Amino acid sequence: MSTTLAGRTATGRHQGVPPGGARAHPAAVLAVIAAGALAVLALWWADTPDVVGLDGALTGAGRVTGLLAGYAIAVLLALMARVPALERGVGSDRLARWHSMGGRYTVGLCVAHTLLITWGYAVTDATNVVGETVTLNLSYPDVLKATVAVLLLVGVGVISARAVRPRVRYETWFHLHFYTYLAAYLAFGHQLATGEQFQGSRLAQAAWYALYIGVAVVLFWYRFLTPLRQSFRHRLRVGEVVREGPGVVSVYVTGRRLDRLRAEPGQFFRWRFLTRELWWSANPYSLSAAPRHDRLRITVKDLGDQSRQIARLRPGTRVLAEGPYGAFTPARRRGREVLLIAGGVGITPLRALFESIPAAPGDLTLLYRARNAEDLAFRSELEAIAVHRGAALHYSVGPRDRIGEPFTAETLTALVPHLTRHDVYVCGPAGMTRDVIAALRAAGVHRRRVHHESFEF
């Protein structure tokens, strides 16, 4: 591992924007979600008579799973509504994990509700499940809508499965997710029209309307209106496209009063460039430099059709930007000393942090892993920052079969004195990130001092 150890000059702390607003604590968010689930169970309990017989047990189980599924759909949509307080406090990667895990439970609840309620009615009517399924769907339009909703959710769940997701283009996966809005609409109408708990209770109906309308308003505001408002307010345009290395370009986005976006180093936006090839898709790219009042910079590696088109952008192209998002920021830091570990294109947010995260000379270290020297993006910039800030900069270059495991507990301990006192920010390929975190834990670094955020959505 080659090393550049800068002299201990005065720290060049970036004159940045003030940190963004409120941050929701993850534990508090989970507590609110759990309280809502308990309220749904209480709604079912209060309106459910004594359960008698197999048909009553099946029907009761079908109703409670249906209520929980309806609630879970609203929660899933809220988690992905890109509410700034959630994005800053919980973090986009954690929200995505919650959304993914919750999606599996939601699909399971929907399927369980469909099977249990149909089986219960079949027992009541002394018929078979297939016949009862046909009767319910042909006799009750709202049941047919619910069946379509379940099929849509199952389909979205299938394309999001770990075995399938890597084979689906990001743009395809992203746009197919919009069918969850249709599924939510169909399920909402079905529950109010046929749900036992809503038939005679205006209070229950009002609560369900408030839940779904509230989520719809938040989605519309943050996912659709906010990007448009920001674009017109700040007049975002492509200022310049600069080649950084083989297949890597930086895009400078200019605009007015960009400090009012309250973006922080380490965060990302979802960018929509208004060209014929790119306008229809918004992809997440991190800031690769600390944000300025008149300029933002992202850096993109050629990984497919869209990133290749970004390299061909012309100055003056209009831009829509959703964000800023993510909690991979200096606010996570607990102590004085900071270690940044980057792999490949994961250098992008860490380059911004390396420039701006508050640290005294000698308290900041960057470890940068790449397969070959040509892949070291921002090399001259990083070395200039290291000299300016009195920071240590180490490179690990070469294929693993030649240089061995680049990040082990022993290597990290030898490279970084007092490693356990450091806050560690890790960003890189998923496999490297897992290995680095395991090595840090083996070296005795407390898990709360290890900060990582996945940018693979």
PDB file of C-alpha atoms in Angstrom, residues 3-143:
ATOM      1  CA  THR A   3       1.447   6.249   1.080  1.00  0.00           C
ATOM      2  CA  THR A   4       1.341  10.005   0.847  1.00  0.00           C
ATOM      3  CA  LEU A   5       1.698  11.539   4.304  1.00  0.00           C
ATOM      4  CA  ALA A   6       1.162  15.234   4.131  1.00  0.00           C
ATOM      5  CA  GLY A   7       2.977  17.727   6.301  1.00  0.00           C
ATOM      6  CA  ARG A   8       1.056  19.133   9.222  1.00  0.00           C
ATOM      7  CA  THR A   9      -0.018  22.447   7.862  1.00  0.00           C
ATOM      8  CA  ALA A  10      -2.881  24.538   9.125  1.00  0.00           C
ATOM      9  CA  THR A  11      -6.221  22.957   8.439  1.00  0.00           C
ATOM     10  CA  GLY A  12      -8.087  24.386   5.472  1.00  0.00           C
ATOM     11  CA  ARG A  13     -11.609  24.001   6.739  1.00  0.00           C
ATOM     12  CA  HIS A  14     -14.131  24.447   3.975  1.00  0.00           C
ATOM     13  CA  GLN A  15     -16.371  27.460   4.125  1.00  0.00           C
ATOM     14  CA  GLY A  16     -19.462  25.378   3.547  1.00  0.00           C
ATOM     15  CA  VAL A  17     -23.176  25.699   3.862  1.00  0.00           C
ATOM     16  CA  PRO A  18     -24.886  25.259   7.231  1.00  0.00           C
ATOM     17  CA  PRO A  19     -26.027  21.723   8.030  1.00  0.00           C
ATOM     18  CA  GLY A  20     -29.476  20.775   6.770  1.00  0.00           C
ATOM     19  CA  GLY A  21     -32.566  20.846   9.003  1.00  0.00           C
ATOM     20  CA  ALA A  22     -34.282  18.378  11.321  1.00  0.00           C
ATOM     21  CA  ARG A  23     -33.145  14.753  11.576  1.00  0.00           C
ATOM     22  CA  ALA A  24     -35.476  11.946  12.610  1.00  0.00           C
ATOM     23  CA  HIS A  25     -33.902   9.383  14.932  1.00  0.00           C
ATOM     24  CA  PRO A  26     -34.180   5.803  13.591  1.00  0.00           C
ATOM     25  CA  ALA A  27     -35.459   4.432  16.917  1.00  0.00           C
ATOM     26  CA  ALA A  28     -38.167   7.102  17.052  1.00  0.00           C
ATOM     27  CA  VAL A  29     -39.279   6.306  13.492  1.00  0.00           C
ATOM     28  CA  LEU A  30     -39.539   2.585  14.306  1.00  0.00           C
ATOM     29  CA  ALA A  31     -41.473   3.406  17.473  1.00  0.00           C
ATOM     30  CA  VAL A  32     -44.017   5.432  15.490  1.00  0.00           C
ATOM     31  CA  ILE A  33     -44.408   2.617  12.951  1.00  0.00           C
ATOM     32  CA  ALA A  34     -44.894   0.063  15.745  1.00  0.00           C
ATOM     33  CA  ALA A  35     -47.451   2.295  17.476  1.00  0.00           C
ATOM     34  CA  GLY A  36     -49.427   2.503  14.245  1.00  0.00           C
ATOM     35  CA  ALA A  37     -49.405  -1.286  13.899  1.00  0.00           C
ATOM     36  CA  LEU A  38     -50.690  -1.633  17.471  1.00  0.00           C
ATOM     37  CA  ALA A  39     -53.470   0.848  16.677  1.00  0.00           C
ATOM     38  CA  VAL A  40     -54.467  -1.277  13.668  1.00  0.00           C
ATOM     39  CA  LEU A  41     -54.564  -4.391  15.853  1.00  0.00           C
ATOM     40  CA  ALA A  42     -56.681  -2.481  18.381  1.00  0.00           C
ATOM     41  CA  LEU A  43     -59.090  -1.499  15.595  1.00  0.00           C
ATOM     42  CA  TRP A  44     -59.471  -5.148  14.598  1.00  0.00           C
ATOM     43  CA  TRP A  45     -59.846  -6.315  18.214  1.00  0.00           C
ATOM     44  CA  ALA A  46     -62.495  -3.730  19.096  1.00  0.00           C
ATOM     45  CA  ASP A  47     -64.730  -4.676  16.179  1.00  0.00           C
ATOM     46  CA  THR A  48     -64.248  -8.444  16.178  1.00  0.00           C
ATOM     47  CA  PRO A  49     -66.837 -10.601  17.950  1.00  0.00           C
ATOM     48  CA  ASP A  50     -66.030 -13.915  19.557  1.00  0.00           C
ATOM     49  CA  VAL A  51     -64.381 -16.268  17.088  1.00  0.00           C
ATOM     50  CA  VAL A  52     -66.385 -19.453  16.654  1.00  0.00           C
ATOM     51  CA  GLY A  53     -65.466 -22.393  14.434  1.00  0.00           C
ATOM     52  CA  LEU A  54     -62.936 -22.841  11.652  1.00  0.00           C
ATOM     53  CA  ASP A  55     -64.655 -20.369   9.356  1.00  0.00           C
ATOM     54  CA  GLY A  56     -64.598 -17.673  12.056  1.00  0.00           C
ATOM     55  CA  ALA A  57     -60.910 -18.275  12.807  1.00  0.00           C
ATOM     56  CA  LEU A  58     -59.950 -18.150   9.131  1.00  0.00           C
ATOM     57  CA  THR A  59     -62.041 -15.076   8.410  1.00  0.00           C
ATOM     58  CA  GLY A  60     -60.728 -13.269  11.499  1.00  0.00           C
ATOM     59  CA  ALA A  61     -57.136 -14.050  10.551  1.00  0.00           C
ATOM     60  CA  GLY A  62     -57.832 -12.888   7.020  1.00  0.00           C
ATOM     61  CA  ARG A  63     -59.218  -9.579   8.247  1.00  0.00           C
ATOM     62  CA  VAL A  64     -56.338  -8.797  10.595  1.00  0.00           C
ATOM     63  CA  THR A  65     -53.738  -9.632   7.939  1.00  0.00           C
ATOM     64  CA  GLY A  66     -55.655  -7.451   5.479  1.00  0.00           C
ATOM     65  CA  LEU A  67     -55.666  -4.496   7.869  1.00  0.00           C
ATOM     66  CA  LEU A  68     -51.961  -4.900   8.588  1.00  0.00           C
ATOM     67  CA  ALA A  69     -51.216  -5.193   4.872  1.00  0.00           C
ATOM     68  CA  GLY A  70     -53.122  -1.972   4.156  1.00  0.00           C
ATOM     69  CA  TYR A  71     -51.228  -0.180   6.904  1.00  0.00           C
ATOM     70  CA  ALA A  72     -47.907  -1.607   5.716  1.00  0.00           C
ATOM     71  CA  ILE A  73     -48.492  -0.345   2.159  1.00  0.00           C
ATOM     72  CA  ALA A  74     -48.903   3.194   3.489  1.00  0.00           C
ATOM     73  CA  VAL A  75     -45.751   2.853   5.617  1.00  0.00           C
ATOM     74  CA  LEU A  76     -43.705   1.581   2.661  1.00  0.00           C
ATOM     75  CA  LEU A  77     -44.756   4.537   0.541  1.00  0.00           C
ATOM     76  CA  ALA A  78     -43.984   6.979   3.364  1.00  0.00           C
ATOM     77  CA  LEU A  79     -40.482   5.538   3.825  1.00  0.00           C
ATOM     78  CA  MET A  80     -39.706   6.217   0.175  1.00  0.00           C
ATOM     79  CA  ALA A  81     -41.371   9.648   0.075  1.00  0.00           C
ATOM     80  CA  ARG A  82     -37.927  11.281   0.477  1.00  0.00           C
ATOM     81  CA  VAL A  83     -38.926  13.314   3.507  1.00  0.00           C
ATOM     82  CA  PRO A  84     -35.818  15.383   4.361  1.00  0.00           C
ATOM     83  CA  ALA A  85     -35.930  14.634   8.095  1.00  0.00           C
ATOM     84  CA  LEU A  86     -35.972  10.883   7.376  1.00  0.00           C
ATOM     85  CA  GLU A  87     -33.275  11.109   4.720  1.00  0.00           C
ATOM     86  CA  ARG A  88     -30.930  13.073   6.980  1.00  0.00           C
ATOM     87  CA  GLY A  89     -31.611  11.224  10.231  1.00  0.00           C
ATOM     88  CA  VAL A  90     -32.178   7.632   9.133  1.00  0.00           C
ATOM     89  CA  GLY A  91     -30.227   7.643   5.874  1.00  0.00           C
ATOM     90  CA  SER A  92     -31.292   6.600   2.404  1.00  0.00           C
ATOM     91  CA  ASP A  93     -29.589   3.207   2.556  1.00  0.00           C
ATOM     92  CA  ARG A  94     -31.264   2.276   5.841  1.00  0.00           C
ATOM     93  CA  LEU A  95     -34.634   3.508   4.573  1.00  0.00           C
ATOM     94  CA  ALA A  96     -34.127   1.378   1.463  1.00  0.00           C
ATOM     95  CA  ARG A  97     -33.336  -1.670   3.622  1.00  0.00           C
ATOM     96  CA  TRP A  98     -36.409  -1.068   5.755  1.00  0.00           C
ATOM     97  CA  HIS A  99     -38.467  -0.637   2.614  1.00  0.00           C
ATOM     98  CA  SER A 100     -37.092  -3.860   1.128  1.00  0.00           C
ATOM     99  CA  MET A 101     -37.662  -5.888   4.291  1.00  0.00           C
ATOM    100  CA  GLY A 102     -41.087  -4.328   4.822  1.00  0.00           C
ATOM    101  CA  GLY A 103     -41.982  -5.085   1.220  1.00  0.00           C
ATOM    102  CA  ARG A 104     -41.424  -8.789   1.796  1.00  0.00           C
ATOM    103  CA  TYR A 105     -43.651  -8.724   4.882  1.00  0.00           C
ATOM    104  CA  THR A 106     -46.289  -6.699   3.038  1.00  0.00           C
ATOM    105  CA  VAL A 107     -46.466  -9.097   0.112  1.00  0.00           C
ATOM    106  CA  GLY A 108     -46.670 -11.980   2.592  1.00  0.00           C
ATOM    107  CA  LEU A 109     -49.518 -10.281   4.469  1.00  0.00           C
ATOM    108  CA  CYS A 110     -51.389  -9.577   1.227  1.00  0.00           C
ATOM    109  CA  VAL A 111     -51.088 -13.171   0.043  1.00  0.00           C
ATOM    110  CA  ALA A 112     -52.025 -14.494   3.491  1.00  0.00           C
ATOM    111  CA  HIS A 113     -55.064 -12.204   3.612  1.00  0.00           C
ATOM    112  CA  THR A 114     -56.214 -13.383   0.175  1.00  0.00           C
ATOM    113  CA  LEU A 115     -55.841 -17.071   1.009  1.00  0.00           C
ATOM    114  CA  LEU A 116     -57.271 -16.900   4.546  1.00  0.00           C
ATOM    115  CA  ILE A 117     -60.317 -14.791   3.728  1.00  0.00           C
ATOM    116  CA  THR A 118     -61.137 -16.902   0.658  1.00  0.00           C
ATOM    117  CA  TRP A 119     -60.719 -20.134   2.608  1.00  0.00           C
ATOM    118  CA  GLY A 120     -62.873 -18.804   5.450  1.00  0.00           C
ATOM    119  CA  TYR A 121     -65.691 -17.834   3.095  1.00  0.00           C
ATOM    120  CA  ALA A 122     -65.372 -21.196   1.335  1.00  0.00           C
ATOM    121  CA  VAL A 123     -65.857 -23.004   4.652  1.00  0.00           C
ATOM    122  CA  THR A 124     -68.842 -20.786   5.476  1.00  0.00           C
ATOM    123  CA  ASP A 125     -70.451 -21.422   2.074  1.00  0.00           C
ATOM    124  CA  ALA A 126     -69.488 -25.126   2.089  1.00  0.00           C
ATOM    125  CA  THR A 127     -67.670 -24.825  -1.234  1.00  0.00           C
ATOM    126  CA  ASN A 128     -64.097 -25.204  -2.447  1.00  0.00           C
ATOM    127  CA  VAL A 129     -61.463 -22.458  -2.472  1.00  0.00           C
ATOM    128  CA  VAL A 130     -61.222 -22.236  -6.276  1.00  0.00           C
ATOM    129  CA  GLY A 131     -64.961 -21.829  -6.685  1.00  0.00           C
ATOM    130  CA  GLU A 132     -65.095 -19.268  -3.894  1.00  0.00           C
ATOM    131  CA  THR A 133     -62.249 -17.305  -5.503  1.00  0.00           C
ATOM    132  CA  VAL A 134     -64.149 -17.109  -8.791  1.00  0.00           C
ATOM    133  CA  THR A 135     -67.372 -16.118  -7.047  1.00  0.00           C
ATOM    134  CA  LEU A 136     -65.756 -13.363  -4.971  1.00  0.00           C
ATOM    135  CA  ASN A 137     -63.928 -11.821  -7.936  1.00  0.00           C
ATOM    136  CA  LEU A 138     -66.918 -11.957 -10.296  1.00  0.00           C
ATOM    137  CA  SER A 139     -69.517 -10.859  -7.751  1.00  0.00           C
ATOM    138  CA  TYR A 140     -67.655  -8.050  -5.984  1.00  0.00           C
ATOM    139  CA  PRO A 141     -65.791  -5.490  -8.148  1.00  0.00           C
ATOM    140  CA  ASP A 142     -63.764  -4.265  -5.182  1.00  0.00           C
ATOM    141  CA  VAL A 143     -62.494  -7.798  -4.540  1.00  0.00           C
TER     142      VAL A 143
END
